[in-house]
């Protein structure tokens, strides 16, 4: 996923989604490398259900940042 995500550095919202697009971007990257995104992938919080939980950050892992009222998802 990391190399696919890197392809898009510097682009402006390659997903075409109008609104907060971090979930759409992560889903696009996952789909492009053959990984199915979680149900409800537009909501950053839904990405906590993808893959397996790690004890520490790792390059290429999906990172979910939670906050009251929403969150953010991206690739480390």
PDB file of C-alpha atoms in Angstrom:
ATOM      1  CA  UNK A   1       0.000   0.000   0.000  1.00  0.00           C
ATOM      2  CA  UNK A   2       2.856   2.343   0.755  1.00  0.00           C
ATOM      3  CA  UNK A   3       4.220   2.462  -2.787  1.00  0.00           C
ATOM      4  CA  UNK A   4       0.712   2.998  -4.187  1.00  0.00           C
ATOM      5  CA  UNK A   5       0.039   5.816  -1.708  1.00  0.00           C
ATOM      6  CA  UNK A   6       3.376   7.459  -2.564  1.00  0.00           C
ATOM      7  CA  UNK A   7       2.301   7.697  -6.217  1.00  0.00           C
ATOM      8  CA  UNK A   8      -0.281  10.265  -5.167  1.00  0.00           C
ATOM      9  CA  UNK A   9       1.915  12.579  -3.087  1.00  0.00           C
ATOM     10  CA  UNK A  10       1.319  16.145  -4.206  1.00  0.00           C
ATOM     11  CA  UNK A  11      -1.968  15.427  -5.995  1.00  0.00           C
ATOM     12  CA  UNK A  12      -5.178  17.138  -5.064  1.00  0.00           C
ATOM     13  CA  UNK A  13      -7.883  14.668  -4.034  1.00  0.00           C
ATOM     14  CA  UNK A  14      -7.482  11.947  -6.662  1.00  0.00           C
ATOM     15  CA  UNK A  15     -10.682  10.278  -5.419  1.00  0.00           C
ATOM     16  CA  UNK A  16     -13.112  12.889  -6.719  1.00  0.00           C
ATOM     17  CA  UNK A  17     -15.081  12.522  -3.481  1.00  0.00           C
ATOM     18  CA  UNK A  18     -16.552  15.809  -2.277  1.00  0.00           C
ATOM     19  CA  UNK A  19     -16.105  16.205   1.452  1.00  0.00           C
ATOM     20  CA  UNK A  20     -13.537  14.745   3.836  1.00  0.00           C
ATOM     21  CA  UNK A  21     -11.736  12.277   1.581  1.00  0.00           C
ATOM     22  CA  UNK A  22      -9.161  10.507   3.768  1.00  0.00           C
ATOM     23  CA  UNK A  23     -11.296   7.332   3.899  1.00  0.00           C
ATOM     24  CA  UNK A  24     -11.973   7.465   0.169  1.00  0.00           C
ATOM     25  CA  UNK A  25      -8.246   7.860  -0.534  1.00  0.00           C
ATOM     26  CA  UNK A  26      -7.274   4.968   1.736  1.00  0.00           C
ATOM     27  CA  UNK A  27      -9.969   2.813   0.091  1.00  0.00           C
ATOM     28  CA  UNK A  28      -8.709   3.773  -3.374  1.00  0.00           C
ATOM     29  CA  UNK A  29      -5.143   2.820  -2.438  1.00  0.00           C
ATOM     30  CA  UNK A  30      -6.277  -0.460  -0.852  1.00  0.00           C
ATOM     31  CA  UNK A  31      -8.431  -1.359  -3.861  1.00  0.00           C
ATOM     32  CA  UNK A  32      -5.612  -0.546  -6.281  1.00  0.00           C
ATOM     33  CA  UNK A  33      -3.416  -3.160  -4.588  1.00  0.00           C
ATOM     34  CA  UNK A  34      -6.158  -5.780  -4.292  1.00  0.00           C
ATOM     35  CA  UNK A  35      -7.259  -5.217  -0.693  1.00  0.00           C
ATOM     36  CA  UNK A  36     -10.963  -4.793   0.036  1.00  0.00           C
ATOM     37  CA  UNK A  37     -11.700  -1.698   2.149  1.00  0.00           C
ATOM     38  CA  UNK A  38     -13.938  -2.113   5.197  1.00  0.00           C
ATOM     39  CA  UNK A  39     -17.670  -1.520   5.007  1.00  0.00           C
ATOM     40  CA  UNK A  40     -18.328   2.180   5.635  1.00  0.00           C
ATOM     41  CA  UNK A  41     -14.780   3.101   4.548  1.00  0.00           C
ATOM     42  CA  UNK A  42     -15.653   6.797   4.134  1.00  0.00           C
ATOM     43  CA  UNK A  43     -15.752   7.089   7.914  1.00  0.00           C
ATOM     44  CA  UNK A  44     -12.203   7.065   9.254  1.00  0.00           C
ATOM     45  CA  UNK A  45     -13.308   5.149  12.355  1.00  0.00           C
ATOM     46  CA  UNK A  46     -14.333   2.151  10.219  1.00  0.00           C
ATOM     47  CA  UNK A  47     -10.685   1.551   9.334  1.00  0.00           C
ATOM     48  CA  UNK A  48      -9.989   0.266  12.857  1.00  0.00           C
ATOM     49  CA  UNK A  49     -11.690  -2.927  11.604  1.00  0.00           C
ATOM     50  CA  UNK A  50      -9.244  -3.357   8.696  1.00  0.00           C
ATOM     51  CA  UNK A  51      -6.273  -5.671   9.030  1.00  0.00           C
ATOM     52  CA  UNK A  52      -4.864  -6.423  12.449  1.00  0.00           C
ATOM     53  CA  UNK A  53      -3.955  -4.115  15.299  1.00  0.00           C
ATOM     54  CA  UNK A  54      -0.245  -3.419  15.824  1.00  0.00           C
ATOM     55  CA  UNK A  55       1.462  -2.542  19.092  1.00  0.00           C
ATOM     56  CA  UNK A  56       3.429   0.312  17.516  1.00  0.00           C
ATOM     57  CA  UNK A  57       3.412   2.363  14.299  1.00  0.00           C
ATOM     58  CA  UNK A  58       4.959   0.649  11.280  1.00  0.00           C
ATOM     59  CA  UNK A  59       5.838   1.995   7.862  1.00  0.00           C
ATOM     60  CA  UNK A  60       3.039   1.120   5.448  1.00  0.00           C
ATOM     61  CA  UNK A  61       0.451   0.455   8.154  1.00  0.00           C
ATOM     62  CA  UNK A  62      -2.966   2.081   8.198  1.00  0.00           C
ATOM     63  CA  UNK A  63      -3.177   4.701  10.932  1.00  0.00           C
ATOM     64  CA  UNK A  64      -6.490   5.757  12.435  1.00  0.00           C
ATOM     65  CA  UNK A  65      -6.626   8.906  14.538  1.00  0.00           C
ATOM     66  CA  UNK A  66      -9.780   9.250  16.575  1.00  0.00           C
ATOM     67  CA  UNK A  67     -11.275  12.413  18.010  1.00  0.00           C
ATOM     68  CA  UNK A  68     -14.633  13.437  19.350  1.00  0.00           C
ATOM     69  CA  UNK A  69     -16.984  13.736  16.379  1.00  0.00           C
ATOM     70  CA  UNK A  70     -14.820  11.986  13.798  1.00  0.00           C
ATOM     71  CA  UNK A  71     -11.344  10.966  12.922  1.00  0.00           C
ATOM     72  CA  UNK A  72      -8.683  10.694  10.253  1.00  0.00           C
ATOM     73  CA  UNK A  73      -7.166   7.741   8.411  1.00  0.00           C
ATOM     74  CA  UNK A  74      -3.972   7.492   6.424  1.00  0.00           C
ATOM     75  CA  UNK A  75      -0.926   5.382   5.748  1.00  0.00           C
ATOM     76  CA  UNK A  76       2.175   5.588   7.943  1.00  0.00           C
TER      77      UNK A  76
END
